[in-house]
mmCIF file of C-alpha atoms and ligand atoms in Angstrom:
data_model
loop_
_atom_site.group_PDB
_atom_site.id
_atom_site.type_symbol
_atom_site.label_atom_id
_atom_site.label_comp_id
_atom_site.label_asym_id
_atom_site.label_seq_id
_atom_site.Cartn_x
_atom_site.Cartn_y
_atom_site.Cartn_z
ATOM 1 C CA UNK A 1 77.160 91.860 103.409
ATOM 2 C CA UNK A 2 77.419 93.360 100.103
ATOM 3 C CA UNK A 3 80.131 96.569 99.587
ATOM 4 C CA UNK A 4 81.258 97.962 96.735
ATOM 5 C CA UNK A 5 84.880 99.080 96.915
ATOM 6 C CA UNK A 6 86.993 98.922 93.738
ATOM 7 C CA UNK A 7 87.976 95.369 94.021
ATOM 8 C CA UNK A 8 87.423 93.071 96.826
ATOM 9 C CA UNK A 9 84.688 94.746 98.360
ATOM 10 C CA UNK A 10 82.342 93.606 95.700
ATOM 11 C CA UNK A 11 82.689 90.028 96.728
ATOM 12 C CA UNK A 12 79.946 88.601 99.083
ATOM 13 C CA UNK A 13 79.986 85.744 101.272
ATOM 14 C CA UNK A 14 78.005 82.708 100.130
ATOM 15 C CA UNK A 15 76.435 79.858 102.194
ATOM 16 C CA UNK A 16 77.278 76.202 101.173
ATOM 17 C CA UNK A 17 75.940 73.425 103.600
ATOM 18 C CA UNK A 18 75.203 76.213 106.198
ATOM 19 C CA UNK A 19 78.576 77.694 106.286
ATOM 20 C CA UNK A 20 79.521 81.232 104.842
ATOM 21 C CA UNK A 21 82.586 80.917 102.664
ATOM 22 C CA UNK A 22 84.286 83.158 99.870
ATOM 23 C CA UNK A 23 82.269 83.183 96.780
ATOM 24 C CA UNK A 24 85.105 81.464 94.865
ATOM 25 C CA UNK A 25 85.338 78.608 97.077
ATOM 26 C CA UNK A 26 81.707 78.105 96.862
ATOM 27 C CA UNK A 27 81.927 78.117 93.211
ATOM 28 C CA UNK A 28 84.801 75.332 93.080
ATOM 29 C CA UNK A 29 83.036 73.660 96.058
ATOM 30 C CA UNK A 30 82.504 70.038 94.343
ATOM 31 C CA UNK A 31 86.401 69.925 93.386
ATOM 32 C CA UNK A 32 87.369 70.648 96.960
ATOM 33 C CA UNK A 33 85.218 68.076 98.378
ATOM 34 C CA UNK A 34 86.554 65.574 95.942
ATOM 35 C CA UNK A 35 90.050 66.193 96.827
ATOM 36 C CA UNK A 36 92.237 63.331 96.947
ATOM 37 C CA UNK A 37 94.067 63.331 100.290
ATOM 38 C CA UNK A 38 96.899 60.856 100.772
ATOM 39 C CA UNK A 39 97.668 58.886 103.899
ATOM 40 C CA UNK A 40 100.638 60.691 104.602
ATOM 41 C CA UNK A 41 99.342 64.182 104.261
ATOM 42 C CA UNK A 42 99.477 66.534 107.387
ATOM 43 C CA UNK A 43 96.556 69.148 107.384
ATOM 44 C CA UNK A 44 96.832 72.284 109.465
ATOM 45 C CA UNK A 45 93.755 73.153 110.559
ATOM 46 C CA UNK A 46 92.419 76.352 112.182
ATOM 47 C CA UNK A 47 89.533 78.950 112.477
ATOM 48 C CA UNK A 48 90.920 82.009 110.747
ATOM 49 C CA UNK A 49 93.120 84.201 112.504
ATOM 50 C CA UNK A 50 94.229 81.475 115.030
ATOM 51 C CA UNK A 51 98.042 81.882 114.280
ATOM 52 C CA UNK A 52 97.757 79.752 111.118
ATOM 53 C CA UNK A 53 100.974 81.205 109.542
ATOM 54 C CA UNK A 54 102.633 80.830 112.755
ATOM 55 C CA UNK A 55 102.333 77.314 113.048
ATOM 56 C CA UNK A 56 102.907 76.883 109.458
ATOM 57 C CA UNK A 57 106.346 78.397 110.139
ATOM 58 C CA UNK A 58 106.895 76.393 112.714
ATOM 59 C CA UNK A 59 106.132 73.294 110.851
ATOM 60 C CA UNK A 60 107.978 74.047 107.891
ATOM 61 C CA UNK A 61 111.192 74.622 110.245
ATOM 62 C CA UNK A 62 110.651 71.488 111.561
ATOM 63 C CA UNK A 63 110.305 69.752 108.314
ATOM 64 C CA UNK A 64 113.301 71.539 106.860
ATOM 65 C CA UNK A 65 115.290 70.472 110.179
ATOM 66 C CA UNK A 66 115.692 73.942 110.958
ATOM 67 C CA UNK A 67 117.089 75.262 107.590
ATOM 68 C CA UNK A 68 116.089 78.954 107.662
ATOM 69 C CA UNK A 69 117.401 78.711 103.767
ATOM 70 C CA UNK A 70 115.154 76.442 102.789
ATOM 71 C CA UNK A 71 112.308 77.999 104.516
ATOM 72 C CA UNK A 72 112.814 80.979 102.449
ATOM 73 C CA UNK A 73 112.067 78.981 99.361
ATOM 74 C CA UNK A 74 108.782 80.334 98.865
ATOM 75 C CA UNK A 75 106.014 82.522 100.688
ATOM 76 C CA UNK A 76 104.182 80.812 103.278
ATOM 77 C CA UNK A 77 101.028 80.805 101.179
ATOM 78 C CA UNK A 78 102.788 78.501 98.614
ATOM 79 C CA UNK A 79 104.611 76.310 100.795
ATOM 80 C CA UNK A 80 101.377 74.706 102.159
ATOM 81 C CA UNK A 81 98.593 74.630 99.720
ATOM 82 C CA UNK A 82 95.188 76.290 101.225
ATOM 83 C CA UNK A 83 92.558 73.565 99.769
ATOM 84 C CA UNK A 84 89.818 75.460 99.659
ATOM 85 C CA UNK A 85 91.375 78.633 98.053
ATOM 86 C CA UNK A 86 90.063 79.575 94.639
ATOM 87 C CA UNK A 87 90.962 82.749 92.566
ATOM 88 C CA UNK A 88 87.546 84.964 92.830
ATOM 89 C CA UNK A 89 85.963 85.209 89.579
ATOM 90 C CA UNK A 90 85.090 88.763 89.938
ATOM 91 C CA UNK A 91 88.625 89.759 89.913
ATOM 92 C CA UNK A 92 90.062 89.860 86.398
ATOM 93 C CA UNK A 93 93.943 90.537 87.381
ATOM 94 C CA UNK A 94 94.813 88.560 90.440
ATOM 95 C CA UNK A 95 98.256 88.004 91.284
ATOM 96 C CA UNK A 96 98.875 86.404 94.853
ATOM 97 C CA UNK A 97 102.358 88.248 95.033
ATOM 98 C CA UNK A 98 104.607 90.370 92.711
ATOM 99 C CA UNK A 99 106.898 88.267 90.724
ATOM 100 C CA UNK A 100 110.382 87.528 92.204
ATOM 101 C CA UNK A 101 113.341 85.240 91.785
ATOM 102 C CA UNK A 102 113.651 83.755 95.081
ATOM 103 C CA UNK A 103 110.074 82.215 95.223
ATOM 104 C CA UNK A 104 108.419 79.429 93.716
ATOM 105 C CA UNK A 105 105.435 81.398 92.914
ATOM 106 C CA UNK A 106 106.806 81.807 89.474
ATOM 107 C CA UNK A 107 106.276 78.216 88.866
ATOM 108 C CA UNK A 108 102.419 78.567 89.701
ATOM 109 C CA UNK A 109 100.019 80.373 87.540
ATOM 110 C CA UNK A 110 98.937 83.064 89.464
ATOM 111 C CA UNK A 111 95.434 81.819 89.978
ATOM 112 C CA UNK A 112 96.371 78.420 90.572
ATOM 113 C CA UNK A 113 93.633 76.662 93.038
ATOM 114 C CA UNK A 114 94.740 75.301 96.283
ATOM 115 C CA UNK A 115 93.670 71.858 95.532
ATOM 116 C CA UNK A 116 95.653 72.288 92.000
ATOM 117 C CA UNK A 117 98.649 73.417 94.008
ATOM 118 C CA UNK A 118 98.344 70.194 96.362
ATOM 119 C CA UNK A 119 97.963 67.933 93.295
ATOM 120 C CA UNK A 120 101.119 68.596 91.816
ATOM 121 C CA UNK A 121 102.993 68.780 95.191
ATOM 122 C CA UNK A 122 105.224 66.158 96.016
ATOM 123 C CA UNK A 123 104.420 63.833 99.058
ATOM 124 C CA UNK A 124 104.617 63.977 101.858
ATOM 125 C CA UNK A 125 102.337 67.079 101.787
ATOM 126 C CA UNK A 126 101.826 69.516 104.238
ATOM 127 C CA UNK A 127 98.490 71.322 103.600
ATOM 128 C CA UNK A 128 96.145 73.934 105.314
ATOM 129 C CA UNK A 129 92.504 74.667 105.942
ATOM 130 C CA UNK A 130 90.042 76.777 107.945
ATOM 131 C CA UNK A 131 87.057 74.171 107.174
ATOM 132 C CA UNK A 132 85.031 72.967 110.277
ATOM 133 C CA UNK A 133 85.163 68.828 110.407
ATOM 134 C CA UNK A 134 81.830 68.367 108.934
ATOM 135 C CA UNK A 135 82.820 70.146 105.420
ATOM 136 C CA UNK A 136 86.338 68.919 105.030
ATOM 137 C CA UNK A 137 87.097 66.520 101.958
ATOM 138 C CA UNK A 138 86.044 63.181 103.045
ATOM 139 C CA UNK A 139 89.050 61.606 101.644
ATOM 140 C CA UNK A 140 91.373 63.168 104.993
ATOM 141 C CA UNK A 141 89.063 60.921 107.194
ATOM 142 C CA UNK A 142 89.165 58.069 104.635
ATOM 143 C CA UNK A 143 93.043 58.011 104.500
ATOM 144 C CA UNK A 144 93.417 58.825 108.364
ATOM 145 C CA UNK A 145 95.487 61.672 107.689
ATOM 146 C CA UNK A 146 97.343 63.655 110.651
ATOM 147 C CA UNK A 147 95.402 66.799 111.688
ATOM 148 C CA UNK A 148 97.188 69.525 113.349
ATOM 149 C CA UNK A 149 94.684 71.843 115.176
ATOM 150 C CA UNK A 150 95.284 75.253 116.640
ATOM 151 C CA UNK A 151 92.711 77.062 118.979
ATOM 152 C CA UNK A 152 93.042 80.477 119.871
ATOM 153 C CA UNK A 153 90.566 82.271 122.366
ATOM 154 C CA UNK A 154 87.434 83.668 120.693
ATOM 155 C CA UNK A 155 88.133 87.072 121.876
ATOM 156 C CA UNK A 156 91.665 87.721 120.480
ATOM 157 C CA UNK A 157 90.442 86.064 117.351
ATOM 158 C CA UNK A 158 87.699 88.344 116.947
ATOM 159 C CA UNK A 159 89.804 91.489 117.419
ATOM 160 C CA UNK A 160 92.072 89.765 115.079
ATOM 161 C CA UNK A 161 89.666 89.055 112.232
ATOM 162 C CA UNK A 162 88.058 92.505 112.603
ATOM 163 C CA UNK A 163 91.485 94.315 111.596
ATOM 164 C CA UNK A 164 91.990 91.624 109.192
ATOM 165 C CA UNK A 165 88.594 92.190 107.353
ATOM 166 C CA UNK A 166 89.643 95.782 107.309
ATOM 167 C CA UNK A 167 92.779 95.303 105.589
ATOM 168 C CA UNK A 168 91.770 92.790 103.447
ATOM 169 C CA UNK A 169 89.745 93.693 100.198
ATOM 170 C CA UNK A 170 88.731 90.063 99.551
ATOM 171 C CA UNK A 171 86.448 89.938 102.682
ATOM 172 C CA UNK A 172 83.469 92.130 103.221
ATOM 173 C CA UNK A 173 83.889 95.489 105.036
ATOM 174 C CA UNK A 174 83.611 94.475 108.624
ATOM 175 C CA UNK A 175 82.072 97.944 109.395
ATOM 176 C CA UNK A 176 82.218 99.293 112.821
ATOM 177 C CA UNK A 177 83.651 97.419 115.894
ATOM 178 C CA UNK A 178 80.161 97.400 117.399
ATOM 179 C CA UNK A 179 78.552 96.159 114.158
ATOM 180 C CA UNK A 180 81.365 93.442 113.768
ATOM 181 C CA UNK A 181 80.782 92.221 117.519
ATOM 182 C CA UNK A 182 77.507 91.207 116.205
ATOM 183 C CA UNK A 183 78.678 89.510 113.017
ATOM 184 C CA UNK A 184 81.170 87.651 114.693
ATOM 185 C CA UNK A 185 78.954 86.476 117.646
ATOM 186 C CA UNK A 186 76.280 85.310 115.131
ATOM 187 C CA UNK A 187 79.028 83.262 112.876
ATOM 188 C CA UNK A 188 78.442 85.641 109.880
ATOM 189 C CA UNK A 189 81.719 85.609 109.102
ATOM 190 C CA UNK A 190 83.798 83.598 106.436
ATOM 191 C CA UNK A 191 84.378 79.894 107.643
ATOM 192 C CA UNK A 192 81.334 80.357 110.098
ATOM 193 C CA UNK A 193 81.266 80.335 114.219
ATOM 194 C CA UNK A 194 84.234 80.211 116.078
ATOM 195 C CA UNK A 195 82.403 78.300 118.652
ATOM 196 C CA UNK A 196 81.113 75.264 116.128
ATOM 197 C CA UNK A 197 84.447 74.997 114.631
ATOM 198 C CA UNK A 198 86.772 74.818 117.965
ATOM 199 C CA UNK A 199 84.020 72.478 119.291
ATOM 200 C CA UNK A 200 83.716 70.383 116.333
ATOM 201 C CA UNK A 201 87.577 69.771 115.972
ATOM 202 C CA UNK A 202 87.916 69.284 119.944
ATOM 203 C CA UNK A 203 85.298 66.794 120.126
ATOM 204 C CA UNK A 204 86.856 64.426 117.501
ATOM 205 C CA UNK A 205 90.533 65.101 118.796
ATOM 206 C CA UNK A 206 90.603 61.533 120.396
ATOM 207 C CA UNK A 207 88.991 59.750 117.438
ATOM 208 C CA UNK A 208 91.533 60.847 114.675
ATOM 209 C CA UNK A 209 95.060 61.368 114.594
ATOM 210 C CA UNK A 210 94.814 65.248 115.905
ATOM 211 C CA UNK A 211 97.223 67.280 117.766
ATOM 212 C CA UNK A 212 95.099 69.930 119.369
ATOM 213 C CA UNK A 213 97.088 73.135 120.457
ATOM 214 C CA UNK A 214 96.540 76.503 121.678
ATOM 215 C CA UNK A 215 97.867 79.464 120.330
ATOM 216 C CA UNK A 216 98.184 80.769 124.090
ATOM 217 C CA UNK A 217 100.350 77.774 124.908
ATOM 218 C CA UNK A 218 102.327 78.331 121.895
ATOM 219 C CA UNK A 219 102.966 82.299 122.631
ATOM 220 C CA UNK A 220 103.970 81.284 126.145
ATOM 221 C CA UNK A 221 106.919 79.473 124.775
ATOM 222 C CA UNK A 222 107.915 81.442 121.808
ATOM 223 C CA UNK A 223 108.007 84.840 123.850
ATOM 224 C CA UNK A 224 111.248 86.345 123.343
ATOM 225 C CA UNK A 225 114.086 85.537 126.260
ATOM 226 C CA UNK A 226 113.595 89.230 127.648
ATOM 227 C CA UNK A 227 110.031 88.955 128.490
ATOM 228 C CA UNK A 228 108.793 87.617 132.080
ATOM 229 C CA UNK A 229 107.401 84.149 131.922
ATOM 230 C CA UNK A 230 103.479 84.348 131.865
ATOM 231 C CA UNK A 231 101.918 82.794 135.030
ATOM 232 C CA UNK A 232 98.421 81.335 135.613
ATOM 233 C CA UNK A 233 97.832 81.613 131.806
ATOM 234 C CA UNK A 234 95.128 78.791 131.694
ATOM 235 C CA UNK A 235 93.494 75.845 133.304
ATOM 236 C CA UNK A 236 92.435 73.104 131.197
ATOM 237 C CA UNK A 237 89.639 71.287 132.992
ATOM 238 C CA UNK A 238 89.399 68.021 131.604
ATOM 239 C CA UNK A 239 92.110 68.350 129.342
ATOM 240 C CA UNK A 240 94.322 65.240 128.924
ATOM 241 C CA UNK A 241 97.092 65.113 131.439
ATOM 242 C CA UNK A 242 99.892 64.938 128.835
ATOM 243 C CA UNK A 243 98.641 68.152 127.376
ATOM 244 C CA UNK A 244 98.029 70.201 130.402
ATOM 245 C CA UNK A 245 99.129 73.551 129.957
ATOM 246 C CA UNK A 246 102.398 73.493 131.688
ATOM 247 C CA UNK A 247 101.865 76.725 133.603
ATOM 248 C CA UNK A 248 99.423 75.181 135.767
ATOM 249 C CA UNK A 249 100.917 71.508 135.917
ATOM 250 C CA UNK A 250 104.655 73.353 136.545
ATOM 251 C CA UNK A 251 104.543 76.890 137.736
ATOM 252 C CA UNK A 252 108.512 77.218 137.269
ATOM 253 C CA UNK A 253 110.757 76.803 135.381
ATOM 254 C CA UNK A 254 109.423 76.500 132.016
ATOM 255 C CA UNK A 255 110.539 74.239 129.257
ATOM 256 C CA UNK A 256 110.637 77.057 126.403
ATOM 257 C CA UNK A 257 110.003 74.363 123.494
ATOM 258 C CA UNK A 258 107.294 72.315 124.860
ATOM 259 C CA UNK A 259 104.448 73.007 122.061
ATOM 260 C CA UNK A 260 107.066 73.027 119.457
ATOM 261 C CA UNK A 261 108.484 69.829 120.846
ATOM 262 C CA UNK A 262 105.081 68.130 120.648
ATOM 263 C CA UNK A 263 104.662 69.363 117.045
ATOM 264 C CA UNK A 264 107.701 67.733 116.209
ATOM 265 C CA UNK A 265 106.895 64.405 117.809
ATOM 266 C CA UNK A 266 103.785 64.297 116.187
ATOM 267 C CA UNK A 267 105.643 64.662 112.716
ATOM 268 C CA UNK A 268 107.666 61.830 113.506
ATOM 269 C CA UNK A 269 110.774 64.188 113.642
ATOM 270 C CA UNK A 270 113.846 63.857 116.174
ATOM 271 C CA UNK A 271 115.664 67.340 116.256
ATOM 272 C CA UNK A 272 118.064 68.196 118.653
ATOM 273 C CA UNK A 273 118.332 71.032 121.380
ATOM 274 C CA UNK A 274 119.965 73.598 119.439
ATOM 275 C CA UNK A 275 117.633 73.215 116.370
ATOM 276 C CA UNK A 276 114.592 73.293 118.619
ATOM 277 C CA UNK A 277 116.099 76.519 120.000
ATOM 278 C CA UNK A 278 116.698 78.189 116.569
ATOM 279 C CA UNK A 279 113.176 77.328 115.727
ATOM 280 C CA UNK A 280 111.783 79.011 118.531
ATOM 281 C CA UNK A 281 113.877 82.092 117.702
ATOM 282 C CA UNK A 282 113.264 82.083 114.007
ATOM 283 C CA UNK A 283 109.683 81.661 114.671
ATOM 284 C CA UNK A 284 109.291 84.639 116.989
ATOM 285 C CA UNK A 285 106.451 87.504 116.183
ATOM 286 C CA UNK A 286 109.236 90.035 115.769
ATOM 287 C CA UNK A 287 111.219 87.729 113.280
ATOM 288 C CA UNK A 288 108.102 86.792 111.130
ATOM 289 C CA UNK A 289 106.822 90.396 111.192
ATOM 290 C CA UNK A 290 110.339 91.283 109.388
ATOM 291 C CA UNK A 291 110.398 88.256 107.110
ATOM 292 C CA UNK A 292 108.836 88.898 103.628
ATOM 293 C CA UNK A 293 108.359 85.218 103.217
ATOM 294 C CA UNK A 294 105.636 85.332 106.276
ATOM 295 C CA UNK A 295 104.580 88.861 106.425
ATOM 296 C CA UNK A 296 102.548 88.969 103.232
ATOM 297 C CA UNK A 297 104.103 92.114 101.898
ATOM 298 C CA UNK A 298 104.443 90.414 98.744
ATOM 299 C CA UNK A 299 100.609 90.454 98.542
ATOM 300 C CA UNK A 300 99.500 93.573 96.570
ATOM 301 C CA UNK A 301 98.037 96.777 98.272
ATOM 302 C CA UNK A 302 94.796 96.185 96.358
ATOM 303 C CA UNK A 303 94.367 92.690 98.163
ATOM 304 C CA UNK A 304 95.839 93.068 101.480
ATOM 305 C CA UNK A 305 96.251 96.732 102.483
ATOM 306 C CA UNK A 306 98.480 96.725 105.168
ATOM 307 C CA UNK A 307 98.674 100.584 105.448
ATOM 308 C CA UNK A 308 95.137 99.950 107.262
ATOM 309 C CA UNK A 309 96.458 97.224 109.436
ATOM 310 C CA UNK A 310 99.620 94.833 109.460
ATOM 311 C CA UNK A 311 99.298 91.382 108.831
ATOM 312 C CA UNK A 312 101.365 90.451 111.421
ATOM 313 C CA UNK A 313 99.655 92.968 113.663
ATOM 314 C CA UNK A 314 100.532 92.318 117.401
ATOM 315 C CA UNK A 315 100.680 88.955 118.233
ATOM 316 C CA UNK A 316 99.780 89.027 121.817
ATOM 317 C CA UNK A 317 97.400 87.428 124.301
ATOM 318 C CA UNK A 318 94.640 89.513 125.744
ATOM 319 C CA UNK A 319 94.404 92.445 123.070
ATOM 320 C CA UNK A 320 90.705 92.058 123.324
ATOM 321 C CA UNK A 321 90.947 94.245 126.540
ATOM 322 C CA UNK A 322 91.875 97.267 124.370
ATOM 323 C CA UNK A 323 88.677 96.673 122.070
ATOM 324 C CA UNK A 324 85.707 94.893 124.180
ATOM 325 C CA UNK A 325 83.602 97.267 126.464
ATOM 326 C CA UNK A 326 82.410 96.080 129.926
ATOM 327 C CA UNK A 327 79.247 95.628 128.662
ATOM 328 C CA UNK A 328 80.374 93.879 125.310
ATOM 329 C CA UNK A 329 82.560 91.363 127.557
ATOM 330 C CA UNK A 330 79.686 90.626 130.001
ATOM 331 C CA UNK A 331 77.396 89.761 126.984
ATOM 332 C CA UNK A 332 79.860 87.807 125.098
ATOM 333 C CA UNK A 333 81.021 85.495 128.403
ATOM 334 C CA UNK A 334 77.250 85.009 128.436
ATOM 335 C CA UNK A 335 77.044 84.022 124.954
ATOM 336 C CA UNK A 336 80.308 82.022 125.194
ATOM 337 C CA UNK A 337 79.028 80.135 128.223
ATOM 338 C CA UNK A 338 75.978 79.111 126.486
ATOM 339 C CA UNK A 339 77.411 78.135 123.037
ATOM 340 C CA UNK A 340 80.270 76.046 124.633
ATOM 341 C CA UNK A 341 78.476 74.400 127.338
ATOM 342 C CA UNK A 342 79.082 70.647 127.556
ATOM 343 C CA UNK A 343 82.546 70.774 126.289
ATOM 344 C CA UNK A 344 85.530 70.556 128.467
ATOM 345 C CA UNK A 345 87.951 73.399 126.901
ATOM 346 C CA UNK A 346 88.293 76.340 129.097
ATOM 347 C CA UNK A 347 90.263 79.072 127.440
ATOM 348 C CA UNK A 348 92.161 81.708 129.110
ATOM 349 C CA UNK A 349 90.604 84.804 128.303
ATOM 350 C CA UNK A 350 90.993 86.338 131.100
ATOM 351 C CA UNK A 351 94.613 87.404 130.776
HETATM 352 P P1 LIG B 401 96.909 89.687 115.798
HETATM 353 O O1 LIG B 401 96.129 89.971 114.692
HETATM 354 O O2 LIG B 401 96.284 89.484 117.076
HETATM 355 O O3 LIG B 401 98.149 90.055 115.827
HETATM 356 P P2 LIG B 401 96.643 83.619 110.886
HETATM 357 O O4 LIG B 401 97.939 83.414 110.456
HETATM 358 O O5 LIG B 401 95.567 82.625 111.310
HETATM 359 O O6 LIG B 401 95.739 84.708 110.052
HETATM 360 O O7 LIG B 401 96.701 84.650 112.436
HETATM 361 C C1 LIG B 401 97.091 86.087 112.334
HETATM 362 C C2 LIG B 401 97.481 86.109 113.663
HETATM 363 O O8 LIG B 401 98.285 85.585 114.223
HETATM 364 C C3 LIG B 401 97.704 87.738 114.133
HETATM 365 O O9 LIG B 401 97.162 88.037 115.017
HETATM 366 C C4 LIG B 401 99.167 87.567 113.787
HETATM 367 O O10 LIG B 401 100.016 88.691 114.546
HETATM 368 C C5 LIG B 401 99.421 86.324 114.851
HETATM 369 N N1 LIG B 401 100.681 86.124 114.732
HETATM 370 C C6 LIG B 401 101.585 85.426 113.405
HETATM 371 N N2 LIG B 401 103.038 85.002 113.754
HETATM 372 C C7 LIG B 401 102.933 85.306 114.943
HETATM 373 C C8 LIG B 401 103.829 84.672 116.033
HETATM 374 N N3 LIG B 401 105.177 84.517 115.552
HETATM 375 N N4 LIG B 401 103.575 84.863 117.257
HETATM 376 C C9 LIG B 401 102.829 85.392 117.580
HETATM 377 N N5 LIG B 401 101.618 85.666 116.774
HETATM 378 C C10 LIG B 401 101.846 85.379 115.347
#
């Protein structure tokens, strides 16, 4: 996995406790593991490319009572510290974004670690992670924190991750699509196996304060009003009644704010219809793609090269169909069945 482009591609993934991670994270592992969570922390948890930025913006809009200006106070990477993030030691000059006057970036040294940012943040804190359950700093469990998990179907996640690794100079070059297909299904990507990650969080969701959401469900409710409603999106076998996909439970008409309302209630907030409507609008893919605080346009090209693939790429459900061959799809489905056997999750990948 060692590659040799000018800056990031020298970086190799390293293994810690059976999980592949960026080397800088592994170097700071004990500090990350000793991170002290607080009882009123809310942790946003995702496997990479599952809509983390999207749910962060939704959560922040809820937290700020729908005040767009307040959500513009900083780039999204700084609003919710990424607890396992550390500056790659191989890079001599690291700037997560260009200096600007509107963003709180200037108050952080450019190479501040995620845990350092979190430590100086006033409570109640909203933090984020891609870590699987078994590698989360134990204090999160000890303090019975709230966790907001977003899962996205594996095929779309793989496609999104592939394009992300093409443009992200801090991750190994993904190689060809065929090569990446193997890498992904074998869990040889940063943050490991999609299957283990999603299963791990799903299996404990009733034991802790975990709100488990699906990208596909949020997509359904956040699409622009001009789009036709999606139908038959998913079938949640064994899923708790109150969380069942309303496409199945309530074929029509849809409540467009269903998932956002769940997040709001989970956060203990009570916002009116007008504010919820505004949140739906402001967190649409189109809006977030144009928003410099969410679209990563402030990150230098030497780190995220958006001329290769934009960070806000397509934001759709089912883009895997434009990438998977028939043979890859059949193979994937078989592997998926084996790996997910025994779980009650049924992702809607057939769209
Ligand atoms: P695609 O690459 O499929 O377009 P993450 O934030 O976890 O890295 O996830 C990135 C993925 O979420 C990208 O998927 C991105 O386009 C998508 N995304 C971000 N904001 C979105 C939004 N408002 N609506 C739908 N998808 C969004």
